[in-house]
Amino acid sequence: MKLYVVRHGQTIFNTLNKVQGWADTPLTKKGEKDGQEAGKRLKNVAFDVAFSSDTSRAMHTAEYILAENIHEHTKLQITPEWREYFFGSFEGGSNDVMWGAVAKEFGVAKGTPDAIAAEVQDMTAIMNKIYEVDPQHLGENATHFWQRIDAALEKLLMTQKADANVLLVTHGQLIGNLAQHYGHFIGAERPKNGAVAVFNLDGDGLQVELFNDVDTVF
């Protein structure tokens, strides 16, 4: 099946450079436009099913996308399975603080998620390090995250047709993790708000067809 995976539109926390995993803030005006523009690029795709995570930013982005679609609208299904990675007690705090602490532990000069991912190239190690440097250890470790996504992918394989077109609106860290861990797309960076990634999913695994795309009209 073909997965059209979209990162939600820009949010208030995005503009404030704050950590946003299970924490949720509204879309900005630009964020609303991100969803509308993604919808225009995807308007010709006949989706058999549409999912979003249960955060408002993902749900509203998905609604904007489906509103632009020229085909009969499939009902949006909302699920916690596709939530962002949970950053624990860092939620709502400065990205610079969290990623700076992670970078220091790995000996990476620049404290950004893309810089860390480029040097470490191991999302399991990175998620475990976030969990370790969290003073309260409230978040997800890598094992818990991969178990959640393994189950979500297996559910898609069990419930959807092999040739289904699936819309999935979710989150930046999660989409990057899909590409790197499952699709072996090592150079994947965190996608832009409203960007589309296309994955092919079958019994042999997940393959990356397109990543972080904001231009293609499908």
Coordinates of N, CA and C in Angstrom, one line a residue:
M1 N 0.8 -1.2 0.0 CA 0.0 0.0 0.0 C 0.9 1.2 0.0
K2 N 0.3 2.3 -0.4 CA 1.0 3.6 -0.5 C 0.6 4.5 0.6
L3 N 1.5 5.0 1.4 CA 1.2 5.9 2.5 C 1.7 7.3 2.2
Y4 N 0.7 8.2 2.2 CA 1.0 9.6 2.0 C 1.1 10.2 3.4
V5 N 2.3 10.5 3.9 CA 2.4 10.9 5.3 C 2.8 12.4 5.3
V6 N 2.0 13.1 6.0 CA 2.1 14.6 6.0 C 2.4 15.1 7.4
R7 N 3.4 16.0 7.6 CA 3.6 16.6 8.9 C 2.6 17.7 9.0
H8 N 2.1 17.8 10.2 CA 1.1 18.9 10.6 C 1.6 20.3 10.2
G9 N 0.7 21.2 10.1 CA 1.1 22.6 9.9 C 1.8 23.2 11.1
Q10 N 2.3 24.4 10.8 CA 3.1 25.2 11.8 C 2.1 25.4 13.0
T11 N 2.7 25.3 14.2 CA 2.0 25.6 15.5 C 2.6 26.7 16.3
I12 N 1.9 27.2 17.3 CA 2.4 28.2 18.2 C 3.8 27.8 18.8
F13 N 3.9 26.5 19.3 CA 5.1 26.1 19.9 C 6.2 26.0 18.8
N14 N 5.9 25.7 17.6 CA 6.9 25.7 16.5 C 7.5 27.1 16.4
T15 N 6.7 28.1 16.4 CA 7.2 29.5 16.3 C 8.0 29.9 17.5
L16 N 7.8 29.3 18.7 CA 8.4 29.7 19.9 C 9.6 28.8 20.2
N17 N 9.9 27.9 19.3 CA 11.1 26.9 19.4 C 10.9 26.1 20.7
K18 N 9.7 25.6 21.0 CA 9.5 24.8 22.2 C 9.2 23.4 21.8
V19 N 9.6 22.5 22.7 CA 9.5 21.0 22.5 C 8.0 20.7 22.5
Q20 N 7.6 19.9 21.5 CA 6.2 19.6 21.3 C 6.1 18.2 20.8
G21 N 5.8 17.3 21.7 CA 5.5 15.9 21.3 C 4.1 15.6 21.6
W22 N 3.8 15.1 22.8 CA 2.4 14.9 23.2 C 1.8 16.2 23.7
A23 N 2.6 17.2 24.0 CA 2.0 18.5 24.2 C 1.4 19.0 22.9
D24 N 0.4 19.9 23.0 CA -0.3 20.3 21.8 C -0.6 21.8 21.9
T25 N -0.4 22.5 20.7 CA -0.7 23.9 20.6 C -1.4 24.1 19.3
P26 N -2.2 25.2 19.1 CA -3.0 25.4 17.9 C -2.1 25.7 16.7
L27 N -2.7 25.4 15.5 CA -2.1 25.9 14.3 C -2.0 27.4 14.2
T28 N -1.0 27.9 13.7 CA -0.9 29.3 13.3 C -1.7 29.6 12.0
K29 N -1.8 30.8 11.6 CA -2.4 31.1 10.3 C -1.5 30.4 9.2
K30 N -0.2 30.5 9.3 CA 0.7 29.8 8.4 C 0.4 28.3 8.5
G31 N 0.2 27.8 9.7 CA -0.1 26.3 9.8 C -1.4 25.9 9.1
E32 N -2.4 26.7 9.2 CA -3.6 26.5 8.4 C -3.3 26.4 6.9
K33 N -2.5 27.4 6.5 CA -2.1 27.4 5.1 C -1.3 26.2 4.7
D34 N -0.4 25.7 5.6 CA 0.4 24.5 5.3 C -0.6 23.4 5.0
G35 N -1.6 23.2 5.8 CA -2.6 22.1 5.5 C -3.3 22.3 4.2
Q36 N -3.7 23.5 4.0 CA -4.5 23.8 2.7 C -3.6 23.5 1.5
E37 N -2.3 24.0 1.6 CA -1.4 23.8 0.4 C -1.1 22.3 0.2
A38 N -0.9 21.6 1.3 CA -0.7 20.1 1.2 C -1.9 19.5 0.6
G39 N -3.1 19.9 1.0 CA -4.4 19.4 0.4 C -4.5 19.7 -1.1
K40 N -4.0 20.8 -1.6 CA -4.1 21.1 -3.0 C -3.1 20.2 -3.8
R41 N -2.0 19.9 -3.2 CA -1.0 19.1 -3.9 C -1.5 17.6 -3.9
L42 N -2.3 17.2 -2.9 CA -2.8 15.9 -2.8 C -4.3 15.7 -3.3
K43 N -4.8 16.7 -3.9 CA -6.3 16.7 -4.2 C -6.7 15.6 -5.1
N44 N -5.8 15.2 -6.0 CA -6.1 14.2 -7.0 C -6.0 12.8 -6.5
V45 N -5.5 12.6 -5.3 CA -5.3 11.2 -4.8 C -6.6 10.7 -4.2
A46 N -7.0 9.6 -4.6 CA -8.2 9.0 -4.1 C -7.8 8.1 -2.8
F47 N -8.0 8.7 -1.7 CA -7.6 8.0 -0.4 C -8.7 7.0 0.0
D48 N -8.2 5.8 0.2 CA -9.1 4.7 0.7 C -9.4 4.9 2.2
V49 N -8.5 5.5 2.9 CA -8.6 5.7 4.3 C -7.7 6.9 4.7
A50 N -8.1 7.6 5.8 CA -7.3 8.7 6.3 C -7.2 8.7 7.8
F51 N -6.0 8.8 8.3 CA -5.7 8.8 9.7 C -5.0 10.1 10.1
S52 N -5.2 10.5 11.4 CA -4.3 11.5 12.0 C -4.1 11.0 13.4
S53 N -3.0 11.6 14.0 CA -2.8 11.4 15.4 C -3.9 12.1 16.1
D54 N -4.0 11.9 17.4 CA -5.1 12.5 18.2 C -4.7 13.9 18.8
T55 N -3.7 14.5 18.2 CA -3.4 15.9 18.6 C -4.2 16.8 17.7
S56 N -4.6 18.0 18.2 CA -5.4 18.9 17.4 C -4.7 19.4 16.2
R57 N -3.4 19.6 16.3 CA -2.6 20.1 15.2 C -2.6 19.2 14.0
A58 N -2.6 17.9 14.3 CA -2.7 16.8 13.2 C -4.1 16.7 12.7
M59 N -5.0 16.7 13.6 CA -6.4 16.5 13.2 C -6.9 17.7 12.3
H60 N -6.6 18.9 12.7 CA -7.0 20.1 11.9 C -6.2 20.1 10.5
T61 N -5.0 19.7 10.5 CA -4.2 19.7 9.3 C -4.9 18.7 8.3
A62 N -5.2 17.5 8.9 CA -5.9 16.5 8.0 C -7.2 17.0 7.5
E63 N -8.0 17.7 8.3 CA -9.2 18.2 7.8 C -9.0 19.2 6.7
Y64 N -8.0 20.1 6.8 CA -7.7 21.0 5.7 C -7.3 20.2 4.4
I65 N -6.6 19.1 4.6 CA -6.2 18.3 3.4 C -7.4 17.7 2.7
L66 N -8.2 17.1 3.5 CA -9.4 16.4 3.0 C -10.4 17.3 2.3
A67 N -10.4 18.6 2.9 CA -11.4 19.5 2.3 C -11.0 19.9 0.9
E68 N -9.8 19.8 0.5 CA -9.3 20.1 -0.9 C -9.5 19.0 -1.8
N69 N -9.7 17.8 -1.3 CA -9.7 16.6 -2.2 C -10.9 16.5 -3.1
I70 N -10.7 16.1 -4.4 CA -11.7 16.2 -5.4 C -12.6 14.9 -5.3
H71 N -12.1 13.9 -4.6 CA -12.8 12.6 -4.5 C -13.8 12.6 -3.3
E72 N -14.6 11.6 -3.3 CA -15.5 11.5 -2.1 C -14.7 11.4 -0.9
H73 N -15.1 12.2 0.1 CA -14.3 12.2 1.3 C -14.4 10.9 2.1
T74 N -13.3 10.4 2.5 CA -13.2 9.3 3.4 C -13.3 9.9 4.8
K75 N -13.9 9.2 5.8 CA -14.0 9.7 7.1 C -12.6 9.7 7.8
L76 N -12.3 10.8 8.4 CA -11.0 10.8 9.2 C -11.1 10.0 10.4
Q77 N -10.1 9.1 10.6 CA -9.9 8.3 11.8 C -8.8 8.8 12.6
I78 N -9.1 9.1 13.9 CA -8.2 9.7 14.8 C -7.7 8.6 15.8
T79 N -6.3 8.6 15.9 CA -5.8 7.5 16.7 C -4.5 8.0 17.5
P80 N -4.4 7.5 18.7 CA -3.2 7.9 19.5 C -1.9 7.1 19.0
E81 N -2.1 6.1 18.2 CA -1.0 5.2 17.7 C 0.0 6.1 17.0
W82 N -0.4 7.1 16.3 CA 0.4 7.9 15.5 C 0.8 9.3 16.1
R83 N 0.7 9.3 17.4 CA 1.2 10.5 18.1 C 2.7 10.7 17.9
E84 N 3.2 11.9 18.1 CA 4.6 12.1 18.1 C 5.3 11.4 19.3
Y85 N 6.6 11.2 19.2 CA 7.4 10.7 20.3 C 7.2 11.6 21.5
F86 N 7.1 11.0 22.7 CA 6.9 11.7 23.9 C 8.2 12.1 24.6
F87 N 8.4 13.4 24.7 CA 9.7 14.0 25.2 C 9.7 14.2 26.7
G88 N 8.8 13.6 27.4 CA 8.8 13.6 28.9 C 8.8 15.0 29.5
S89 N 9.6 15.3 30.5 CA 9.5 16.6 31.2 C 10.1 17.7 30.3
F90 N 10.7 17.4 29.2 CA 11.1 18.5 28.3 C 9.9 19.1 27.5
E91 N 8.8 18.5 27.5 CA 7.6 19.0 26.8 C 7.3 20.5 27.2
G92 N 7.2 21.3 26.3 CA 6.9 22.7 26.5 C 8.1 23.6 26.8
G93 N 9.2 23.0 27.0 CA 10.4 23.7 27.3 C 11.2 24.1 26.0
S94 N 12.3 24.7 26.1 CA 13.1 25.1 25.0 C 13.7 23.9 24.3
N95 N 13.6 23.9 22.9 CA 14.3 22.9 22.1 C 15.8 23.0 22.3
D96 N 16.3 24.2 22.5 CA 17.7 24.4 22.6 C 18.3 23.7 23.9
V97 N 17.5 23.7 25.0 CA 17.9 23.1 26.2 C 18.0 21.6 26.0
M98 N 16.9 21.0 25.5 CA 16.8 19.5 25.3 C 17.9 19.0 24.3
W99 N 17.8 19.6 23.1 CA 18.8 19.1 22.1 C 20.2 19.4 22.4
G100 N 20.4 20.6 23.1 CA 21.8 20.9 23.6 C 22.3 19.8 24.6
A101 N 21.4 19.4 25.5 CA 21.9 18.3 26.4 C 22.2 17.0 25.7
V102 N 21.3 16.7 24.7 CA 21.6 15.5 23.9 C 22.9 15.6 23.1
A103 N 23.1 16.7 22.5 CA 24.3 16.9 21.7 C 25.5 16.8 22.6
K104 N 25.5 17.4 23.7 CA 26.6 17.3 24.7 C 27.0 15.9 25.0
E105 N 26.0 15.1 25.3 CA 26.2 13.7 25.6 C 26.8 12.9 24.5
F106 N 26.5 13.2 23.2 CA 27.0 12.6 22.1 C 28.3 13.2 21.6
G107 N 28.7 14.4 22.1 CA 29.9 15.1 21.6 C 29.6 15.7 20.2
V108 N 28.4 16.1 19.9 CA 28.1 16.7 18.7 C 28.1 18.3 18.9
A109 N 28.7 19.0 18.0 CA 28.9 20.4 18.2 C 27.6 21.2 18.2
K110 N 26.7 20.9 17.3 CA 25.5 21.7 17.1 C 24.3 21.0 17.7
G111 N 23.6 21.7 18.6 CA 22.5 21.1 19.3 C 21.2 21.2 18.6
T112 N 21.1 20.6 17.4 CA 19.8 20.5 16.7 C 19.5 19.1 16.3
P113 N 18.2 18.7 16.2 CA 17.9 17.3 15.9 C 18.5 16.8 14.6
D114 N 18.6 17.7 13.6 CA 19.2 17.3 12.3 C 20.7 17.1 12.4
A115 N 21.4 17.9 13.1 CA 22.8 17.8 13.3 C 23.1 16.5 14.1
I116 N 22.3 16.3 15.1 CA 22.6 15.1 15.9 C 22.3 13.8 15.1
A117 N 21.2 13.8 14.4 CA 20.8 12.6 13.5 C 21.9 12.4 12.5
A118 N 22.4 13.4 11.9 CA 23.4 13.3 10.8 C 24.7 12.6 11.4
E119 N 25.1 13.0 12.6 CA 26.3 12.4 13.1 C 26.1 11.1 13.8
V120 N 25.0 10.9 14.5 CA 24.8 9.7 15.3 C 24.2 8.6 14.4
Q121 N 23.3 9.0 13.5 CA 22.7 8.0 12.5 C 22.1 6.8 13.2
D122 N 21.5 7.0 14.4 CA 20.9 5.9 15.1 C 19.8 6.4 15.9
M123 N 18.5 6.3 15.4 CA 17.4 6.9 16.1 C 17.1 6.2 17.5
T124 N 17.4 5.0 17.6 CA 17.3 4.3 18.8 C 18.2 4.9 19.9
A125 N 19.4 5.1 19.5 CA 20.3 5.7 20.5 C 19.9 7.1 20.9
I126 N 19.4 7.9 19.9 CA 19.0 9.3 20.2 C 17.8 9.3 21.1
M127 N 16.8 8.5 20.8 CA 15.6 8.5 21.7 C 16.0 8.0 23.1
N128 N 16.8 7.0 23.2 CA 17.2 6.6 24.5 C 18.0 7.7 25.3
K129 N 18.8 8.4 24.5 CA 19.5 9.5 25.2 C 18.6 10.6 25.7
I130 N 17.6 10.9 24.9 CA 16.6 11.9 25.4 C 16.0 11.5 26.7
Y131 N 15.6 10.2 26.7 CA 15.0 9.6 27.9 C 16.0 9.7 29.1
E132 N 17.3 9.4 28.8 CA 18.3 9.4 29.9 C 18.5 10.8 30.4
V133 N 18.6 11.8 29.6 CA 18.9 13.1 30.1 C 17.7 13.8 30.6
D134 N 16.5 13.3 30.4 CA 15.3 13.8 31.1 C 15.4 13.6 32.6
P135 N 15.4 14.7 33.4 CA 15.6 14.5 34.8 C 14.6 13.7 35.5
Q136 N 13.3 13.7 34.9 CA 12.2 12.9 35.5 C 11.9 11.6 34.8
H137 N 12.6 11.3 33.7 CA 12.4 10.1 32.9 C 11.0 9.8 32.7
L138 N 10.2 10.8 32.2 CA 8.8 10.7 32.0 C 8.5 10.2 30.6
G139 N 9.4 10.4 29.6 CA 9.1 10.2 28.2 C 9.2 8.7 27.8
E140 N 9.2 8.6 26.5 CA 9.3 7.2 25.9 C 10.8 6.9 25.7
N141 N 11.2 5.7 26.0 CA 12.5 5.2 25.5 C 12.2 4.6 24.2
A142 N 13.3 4.2 23.5 CA 13.2 3.8 22.1 C 12.4 2.5 22.1
T143 N 12.5 1.6 23.0 CA 11.8 0.3 23.0 C 10.3 0.6 23.0
H144 N 9.8 1.5 23.8 CA 8.4 1.8 23.9 C 7.9 2.4 22.6
F145 N 8.7 3.3 22.0 CA 8.3 4.0 20.8 C 8.3 3.0 19.6
W146 N 9.3 2.2 19.5 CA 9.3 1.2 18.3 C 8.2 0.2 18.5
Q147 N 7.9 -0.2 19.7 CA 6.8 -1.1 19.9 C 5.4 -0.5 19.4
R148 N 5.3 0.8 19.7 CA 4.0 1.5 19.3 C 3.9 1.6 17.8
I149 N 5.0 1.9 17.1 CA 5.0 2.1 15.7 C 5.0 0.7 15.0
D150 N 5.7 -0.2 15.5 CA 5.6 -1.6 15.0 C 4.1 -2.0 14.9
A151 N 3.4 -1.8 16.0 CA 2.0 -2.2 16.1 C 1.1 -1.5 15.2
A152 N 1.4 -0.2 15.0 CA 0.6 0.7 14.1 C 0.8 0.2 12.6
L153 N 2.0 -0.1 12.3 CA 2.3 -0.5 10.9 C 1.7 -1.9 10.7
E154 N 1.8 -2.8 11.6 CA 1.2 -4.1 11.5 C -0.3 -4.0 11.4
K155 N -0.9 -3.1 12.1 CA -2.4 -2.9 12.0 C -2.8 -2.4 10.6
L156 N -2.0 -1.5 10.0 CA -2.3 -1.1 8.6 C -2.2 -2.3 7.7
L157 N -1.2 -3.2 7.8 CA -1.1 -4.3 6.9 C -2.2 -5.3 7.1
M158 N -2.8 -5.4 8.3 CA -3.8 -6.4 8.6 C -5.2 -5.8 8.2
T159 N -5.4 -4.5 8.2 CA -6.7 -3.9 8.0 C -7.0 -3.3 6.7
Q160 N -5.9 -3.0 5.9 CA -6.0 -2.2 4.7 C -5.7 -3.1 3.5
K161 N -6.3 -2.8 2.3 CA -5.9 -3.5 1.1 C -4.5 -3.3 0.7
A162 N -3.9 -4.3 0.0 CA -2.5 -4.2 -0.4 C -2.3 -3.0 -1.3
D163 N -3.3 -2.6 -2.1 CA -3.1 -1.5 -3.0 C -3.8 -0.2 -2.5
A164 N -4.0 -0.1 -1.2 CA -4.7 1.1 -0.7 C -3.9 2.3 -0.7
N165 N -4.5 3.5 -0.9 CA -3.9 4.8 -0.7 C -4.3 5.3 0.7
V166 N -3.3 5.5 1.5 CA -3.6 5.9 2.9 C -3.0 7.3 3.1
L167 N -3.9 8.2 3.7 CA -3.4 9.5 4.2 C -3.1 9.3 5.6
L168 N -2.0 9.8 6.1 CA -1.6 9.8 7.5 C -1.0 11.1 7.8
V169 N -1.6 11.8 8.7 CA -1.1 13.1 9.2 C -0.6 13.0 10.6
T170 N 0.7 13.2 10.7 CA 1.4 13.0 12.0 C 2.5 14.0 12.2
H171 N 3.7 13.6 12.7 CA 4.6 14.5 13.3 C 6.0 14.4 12.8
G172 N 6.8 15.4 12.9 CA 8.1 15.5 12.3 C 9.1 14.5 12.8
Q173 N 9.3 14.3 14.1 CA 10.2 13.3 14.6 C 9.8 11.9 14.2
L174 N 8.5 11.7 14.3 CA 8.0 10.3 13.9 C 8.2 10.0 12.4
I175 N 8.0 11.0 11.6 CA 8.1 10.8 10.1 C 9.6 10.5 9.8
G176 N 10.5 11.3 10.4 CA 11.9 11.1 10.3 C 12.3 9.7 10.7
N177 N 11.7 9.3 11.9 CA 12.0 7.9 12.4 C 11.6 6.9 11.4
L178 N 10.4 7.0 10.9 CA 9.9 6.1 9.9 C 10.9 5.9 8.7
A179 N 11.4 7.0 8.2 CA 12.3 7.0 7.0 C 13.6 6.4 7.4
Q180 N 14.1 6.8 8.5 CA 15.5 6.3 8.9 C 15.5 4.8 9.4
H181 N 14.6 4.5 10.3 CA 14.6 3.2 11.0 C 14.0 2.1 10.1
Y182 N 12.9 2.4 9.5 CA 12.2 1.4 8.7 C 12.6 1.4 7.2
G183 N 12.7 2.6 6.7 CA 13.1 2.8 5.3 C 14.6 2.9 5.0
H184 N 15.4 2.9 6.1 CA 16.9 2.9 5.9 C 17.3 4.1 5.1
F185 N 16.6 5.2 5.2 CA 16.9 6.5 4.6 C 17.7 7.3 5.5
I186 N 19.0 7.0 5.6 CA 19.8 7.5 6.7 C 19.9 9.1 6.7
G187 N 19.8 9.7 5.5 CA 20.0 11.1 5.5 C 18.7 11.9 5.8
A188 N 17.7 11.2 6.2 CA 16.4 11.9 6.4 C 16.5 13.0 7.5
E189 N 16.1 14.2 7.2 CA 16.0 15.2 8.2 C 14.5 15.4 8.7
R190 N 14.3 16.1 9.7 CA 12.9 16.4 10.2 C 12.2 17.2 9.1
P191 N 11.1 16.7 8.6 CA 10.4 17.3 7.5 C 9.8 18.7 7.8
K192 N 9.6 19.5 6.8 CA 8.9 20.8 7.0 C 7.5 20.6 7.4
N193 N 6.9 21.7 8.0 CA 5.5 21.6 8.2 C 4.7 21.6 6.9
G194 N 3.8 20.6 6.8 CA 3.0 20.5 5.6 C 3.7 19.7 4.5
A195 N 4.9 19.2 4.8 CA 5.6 18.4 3.7 C 5.0 17.0 3.6
V196 N 5.1 16.4 2.4 CA 4.6 15.1 2.2 C 5.7 14.1 2.0
A197 N 5.6 13.0 2.6 CA 6.5 11.8 2.4 C 5.6 10.7 1.8
V198 N 6.2 9.9 0.9 CA 5.4 8.8 0.3 C 6.2 7.5 0.6
F199 N 5.6 6.6 1.3 CA 6.2 5.3 1.6 C 5.4 4.2 1.0
N200 N 6.0 3.2 0.6 CA 5.4 1.9 0.1 C 5.5 0.9 1.2
L201 N 4.4 0.4 1.7 CA 4.4 -0.6 2.8 C 3.8 -1.9 2.3
D202 N 4.6 -3.0 2.5 CA 4.1 -4.3 2.3 C 4.7 -5.3 3.3
G203 N 4.5 -6.6 3.1 CA 5.0 -7.6 4.0 C 6.5 -7.6 4.1
D204 N 7.2 -7.0 3.2 CA 8.6 -7.0 3.2 C 9.2 -5.8 3.9
G205 N 8.3 -4.8 4.3 CA 8.8 -3.7 5.0 C 8.3 -2.4 4.4
L206 N 9.0 -1.3 4.7 CA 8.7 0.0 4.3 C 9.8 0.6 3.4
Q207 N 9.4 1.1 2.3 CA 10.3 1.7 1.3 C 10.0 3.2 1.2
V208 N 11.0 4.1 1.1 CA 10.8 5.5 0.9 C 10.8 5.8 -0.6
E209 N 9.7 6.4 -1.0 CA 9.6 6.8 -2.4 C 9.8 8.3 -2.6
L210 N 9.4 9.1 -1.6 CA 9.6 10.6 -1.6 C 9.6 11.0 -0.2
F211 N 10.4 12.1 0.1 CA 10.5 12.6 1.4 C 10.6 14.1 1.5
N212 N 10.0 14.7 2.5 CA 10.0 16.1 2.7 C 9.7 16.9 1.5
D213 N 8.7 16.6 0.8 CA 8.3 17.2 -0.5 C 7.2 18.3 -0.2
V214 N 7.5 19.5 -0.7 CA 6.5 20.6 -0.6 C 6.2 21.2 -2.0
D215 N 6.5 20.5 -3.1 CA 6.3 21.0 -4.4 C 5.5 20.1 -5.3
T216 N 5.6 18.8 -5.2 CA 4.9 17.9 -6.1 C 3.4 18.0 -6.0
V217 N 2.7 18.0 -7.2 CA 1.3 17.9 -7.3 C 1.0 16.4 -7.7
F218 N 0.4 15.7 -6.8 CA 0.3 14.2 -7.1 C -1.0 13.9 -7.9

